[in-house]
Amino acid sequence: MELMNFKKAVKSDFIKSYKKLTLGTFIKYLINPACRAAFFVRCAQFSPTMLFWLFRNILVTSYNIDFGRGCKIGYGLRIPHPIGIVFGGGGVIGNNFTIYQNVTIGNKKDSYPLIKDNVTIYCGSVVVGEIVVENNVVIGALSFVDKSLTEGKVFK
């Protein structure tokens, strides 16, 4: 994954949700809780250690999102329903990632998943362990994934 930058990441998240930047879409972005949650995820991802704890606390108390230190998320993050999500500290997530409510990306035997580009994970799913979720995968609601998934797969 390329070296990322905060400003480009936030802009890519905005474009993923609203397609183009206008005054109206910017105001929608500011009042939309899903967009604010994605913004605070980015703040936690790119902040130094002391600020990380502040942003993590905001995520936990405001959205019940637990973001682990060291989790890396590519450009184009989208969180349509920002409630009850866990991003494990060792997780690596590619570009154009969409995650719904009550999803855990976590640890199994001290290893975290690698999730590649254009992946969507629907509500209530758990993705854990030393696995690779290839490009263009859709993980359906209430799924438990602890084995690698091939490109273009729809996992139910």
mmCIF file of C-alpha atoms in Angstrom:
data_model
loop_
_atom_site.group_PDB
_atom_site.id
_atom_site.type_symbol
_atom_site.label_atom_id
_atom_site.label_comp_id
_atom_site.label_asym_id
_atom_site.label_seq_id
_atom_site.Cartn_x
_atom_site.Cartn_y
_atom_site.Cartn_z
ATOM 1 C CA MET A 1 0.000 0.000 0.000
ATOM 2 C CA GLU A 2 1.295 3.436 -0.894
ATOM 3 C CA LEU A 3 2.286 5.955 1.761
ATOM 4 C CA MET A 4 -0.977 7.698 2.620
ATOM 5 C CA ASN A 5 -1.798 11.221 3.638
ATOM 6 C CA PHE A 6 -4.609 12.483 5.872
ATOM 7 C CA LYS A 7 -5.968 15.187 3.563
ATOM 8 C CA LYS A 8 -6.111 12.883 0.529
ATOM 9 C CA ALA A 9 -7.744 10.130 2.619
ATOM 10 C CA VAL A 10 -10.508 12.427 3.943
ATOM 11 C CA LYS A 11 -11.140 13.816 0.456
ATOM 12 C CA SER A 12 -11.359 10.288 -1.004
ATOM 13 C CA ASP A 13 -13.897 9.319 1.684
ATOM 14 C CA PHE A 14 -15.972 12.398 0.830
ATOM 15 C CA ILE A 15 -15.886 11.597 -2.904
ATOM 16 C CA LYS A 16 -16.840 7.953 -2.176
ATOM 17 C CA SER A 17 -19.997 9.178 -0.412
ATOM 18 C CA TYR A 18 -20.962 12.239 -2.469
ATOM 19 C CA LYS A 19 -19.225 11.934 -5.880
ATOM 20 C CA LYS A 20 -18.491 15.678 -6.227
ATOM 21 C CA LEU A 21 -17.638 18.577 -3.961
ATOM 22 C CA THR A 22 -20.207 21.376 -3.783
ATOM 23 C CA LEU A 23 -21.295 23.608 -0.910
ATOM 24 C CA GLY A 24 -24.474 21.543 -0.487
ATOM 25 C CA THR A 25 -22.662 18.199 -0.391
ATOM 26 C CA PHE A 26 -20.064 19.631 2.000
ATOM 27 C CA ILE A 27 -22.840 20.693 4.412
ATOM 28 C CA LYS A 28 -24.400 17.216 4.117
ATOM 29 C CA TYR A 29 -20.971 15.754 4.888
ATOM 30 C CA LEU A 30 -20.651 17.820 8.050
ATOM 31 C CA ILE A 31 -24.068 16.826 9.429
ATOM 32 C CA ASN A 32 -24.024 13.172 8.342
ATOM 33 C CA PRO A 33 -22.990 10.929 11.294
ATOM 34 C CA ALA A 34 -21.567 8.303 8.918
ATOM 35 C CA CYS A 35 -19.234 10.862 7.357
ATOM 36 C CA ARG A 36 -18.216 12.254 10.738
ATOM 37 C CA ALA A 37 -17.429 8.722 11.939
ATOM 38 C CA ALA A 38 -15.225 8.121 8.875
ATOM 39 C CA PHE A 39 -13.509 11.455 9.555
ATOM 40 C CA PHE A 40 -12.730 10.462 13.170
ATOM 41 C CA VAL A 41 -11.469 7.063 11.986
ATOM 42 C CA ARG A 42 -9.052 8.968 9.738
ATOM 43 C CA CYS A 43 -8.063 11.243 12.624
ATOM 44 C CA ALA A 44 -7.260 8.193 14.756
ATOM 45 C CA GLN A 45 -5.431 6.475 11.899
ATOM 46 C CA PHE A 46 -3.119 9.407 11.165
ATOM 47 C CA SER A 47 -2.630 10.923 14.631
ATOM 48 C CA PRO A 48 0.377 10.629 16.925
ATOM 49 C CA THR A 49 -0.015 8.439 20.002
ATOM 50 C CA MET A 50 -1.404 11.016 22.454
ATOM 51 C CA LEU A 51 -3.999 12.323 19.996
ATOM 52 C CA PHE A 52 -4.833 8.780 18.913
ATOM 53 C CA TRP A 53 -6.303 8.064 22.347
ATOM 54 C CA LEU A 54 -8.451 11.196 22.168
ATOM 55 C CA PHE A 55 -9.880 10.279 18.737
ATOM 56 C CA ARG A 56 -10.341 6.632 19.766
ATOM 57 C CA ASN A 57 -12.293 7.815 22.807
ATOM 58 C CA ILE A 58 -14.509 9.998 20.575
ATOM 59 C CA LEU A 59 -15.145 7.007 18.286
ATOM 60 C CA VAL A 60 -15.999 4.674 21.182
ATOM 61 C CA THR A 61 -18.262 7.083 23.045
ATOM 62 C CA SER A 62 -20.002 8.653 20.035
ATOM 63 C CA TYR A 63 -20.278 5.723 17.624
ATOM 64 C CA ASN A 64 -19.298 2.593 19.573
ATOM 65 C CA ILE A 65 -16.472 2.127 17.046
ATOM 66 C CA ASP A 66 -13.278 0.634 18.439
ATOM 67 C CA PHE A 67 -10.281 1.537 16.294
ATOM 68 C CA GLY A 68 -7.042 -0.248 17.149
ATOM 69 C CA ARG A 69 -3.738 1.596 16.982
ATOM 70 C CA GLY A 70 -1.870 0.559 13.861
ATOM 71 C CA CYS A 71 -4.859 -0.358 11.700
ATOM 72 C CA LYS A 72 -4.290 0.838 8.133
ATOM 73 C CA ILE A 73 -7.188 1.731 5.827
ATOM 74 C CA GLY A 74 -6.772 2.776 2.196
ATOM 75 C CA TYR A 75 -8.565 5.547 0.338
ATOM 76 C CA GLY A 76 -12.340 5.633 -0.139
ATOM 77 C CA LEU A 77 -13.629 4.455 3.262
ATOM 78 C CA ARG A 78 -17.415 4.363 3.589
ATOM 79 C CA ILE A 79 -19.300 3.588 6.832
ATOM 80 C CA PRO A 80 -23.048 3.836 6.036
ATOM 81 C CA HIS A 81 -24.195 2.794 9.538
ATOM 82 C CA PRO A 82 -21.424 3.689 12.012
ATOM 83 C CA ILE A 83 -22.415 1.641 15.052
ATOM 84 C CA GLY A 84 -20.607 -1.212 16.795
ATOM 85 C CA ILE A 85 -17.613 -1.631 14.479
ATOM 86 C CA VAL A 86 -14.230 -3.012 15.561
ATOM 87 C CA PHE A 87 -11.099 -2.314 13.526
ATOM 88 C CA GLY A 88 -8.335 -4.472 15.019
ATOM 89 C CA GLY A 89 -4.943 -2.846 15.460
ATOM 90 C CA GLY A 90 -3.111 -5.075 13.001
ATOM 91 C CA GLY A 91 -5.698 -4.983 10.231
ATOM 92 C CA VAL A 92 -4.694 -3.801 6.775
ATOM 93 C CA ILE A 93 -7.550 -2.680 4.525
ATOM 94 C CA GLY A 94 -7.317 -1.568 0.904
ATOM 95 C CA ASN A 95 -9.039 1.157 -1.109
ATOM 96 C CA ASN A 96 -12.792 1.616 -1.646
ATOM 97 C CA PHE A 97 -13.816 -0.256 1.474
ATOM 98 C CA THR A 98 -17.415 -0.234 2.734
ATOM 99 C CA ILE A 99 -18.257 -1.551 6.185
ATOM 100 C CA TYR A 100 -21.690 -1.752 7.805
ATOM 101 C CA GLN A 101 -22.779 -1.887 11.452
ATOM 102 C CA ASN A 102 -21.641 -4.458 14.019
ATOM 103 C CA VAL A 103 -18.670 -5.772 12.019
ATOM 104 C CA THR A 104 -15.450 -6.978 13.627
ATOM 105 C CA ILE A 105 -12.129 -7.087 11.810
ATOM 106 C CA GLY A 106 -10.016 -8.757 14.417
ATOM 107 C CA ASN A 107 -7.348 -10.952 15.810
ATOM 108 C CA LYS A 108 -7.150 -14.735 15.774
ATOM 109 C CA LYS A 109 -3.983 -16.346 17.118
ATOM 110 C CA ASP A 110 -2.216 -12.940 17.099
ATOM 111 C CA SER A 111 -2.834 -12.393 13.376
ATOM 112 C CA TYR A 112 -5.076 -9.947 11.549
ATOM 113 C CA PRO A 113 -6.643 -10.071 8.087
ATOM 114 C CA LEU A 114 -5.428 -8.348 4.949
ATOM 115 C CA ILE A 115 -8.428 -6.966 3.094
ATOM 116 C CA LYS A 116 -7.707 -5.780 -0.438
ATOM 117 C CA ASP A 117 -9.515 -3.237 -2.676
ATOM 118 C CA ASN A 118 -13.245 -2.832 -3.420
ATOM 119 C CA VAL A 119 -14.481 -4.990 -0.540
ATOM 120 C CA THR A 120 -17.861 -4.611 1.163
ATOM 121 C CA ILE A 121 -18.652 -6.222 4.516
ATOM 122 C CA TYR A 122 -22.308 -6.252 5.550
ATOM 123 C CA CYS A 123 -23.761 -6.063 9.058
ATOM 124 C CA GLY A 124 -22.967 -8.470 11.842
ATOM 125 C CA SER A 125 -19.975 -10.111 10.160
ATOM 126 C CA VAL A 126 -16.682 -11.158 11.722
ATOM 127 C CA VAL A 127 -13.424 -11.312 9.756
ATOM 128 C CA VAL A 128 -10.468 -12.656 11.752
ATOM 129 C CA GLY A 129 -7.088 -14.303 11.503
ATOM 130 C CA GLU A 130 -4.165 -14.432 9.127
ATOM 131 C CA ILE A 131 -6.254 -14.410 5.966
ATOM 132 C CA VAL A 132 -6.425 -12.509 2.700
ATOM 133 C CA VAL A 133 -9.701 -11.156 1.384
ATOM 134 C CA GLU A 134 -8.951 -10.513 -2.281
ATOM 135 C CA ASN A 135 -10.245 -7.647 -4.467
ATOM 136 C CA ASN A 136 -13.953 -7.200 -5.264
ATOM 137 C CA VAL A 137 -15.255 -9.480 -2.493
ATOM 138 C CA VAL A 138 -18.647 -9.058 -0.833
ATOM 139 C CA ILE A 139 -19.102 -10.563 2.627
ATOM 140 C CA GLY A 140 -22.778 -11.010 3.419
ATOM 141 C CA ALA A 141 -24.562 -10.245 6.676
ATOM 142 C CA LEU A 142 -23.893 -12.386 9.746
ATOM 143 C CA SER A 143 -20.881 -14.146 8.188
ATOM 144 C CA PHE A 144 -17.892 -15.549 10.048
ATOM 145 C CA VAL A 145 -14.756 -15.476 7.902
ATOM 146 C CA ASP A 146 -11.519 -17.059 9.090
ATOM 147 C CA LYS A 147 -10.315 -18.440 5.746
ATOM 148 C CA SER A 148 -9.006 -16.511 2.745
ATOM 149 C CA LEU A 149 -11.497 -15.496 0.033
ATOM 150 C CA THR A 150 -10.714 -15.430 -3.684
ATOM 151 C CA GLU A 151 -11.202 -12.433 -5.954
ATOM 152 C CA GLY A 152 -14.781 -11.534 -6.890
ATOM 153 C CA LYS A 153 -16.340 -13.956 -4.394
ATOM 154 C CA VAL A 154 -19.666 -13.310 -2.699
ATOM 155 C CA PHE A 155 -19.472 -14.946 0.738
ATOM 156 C CA LYS A 156 -22.784 -15.650 2.518
#
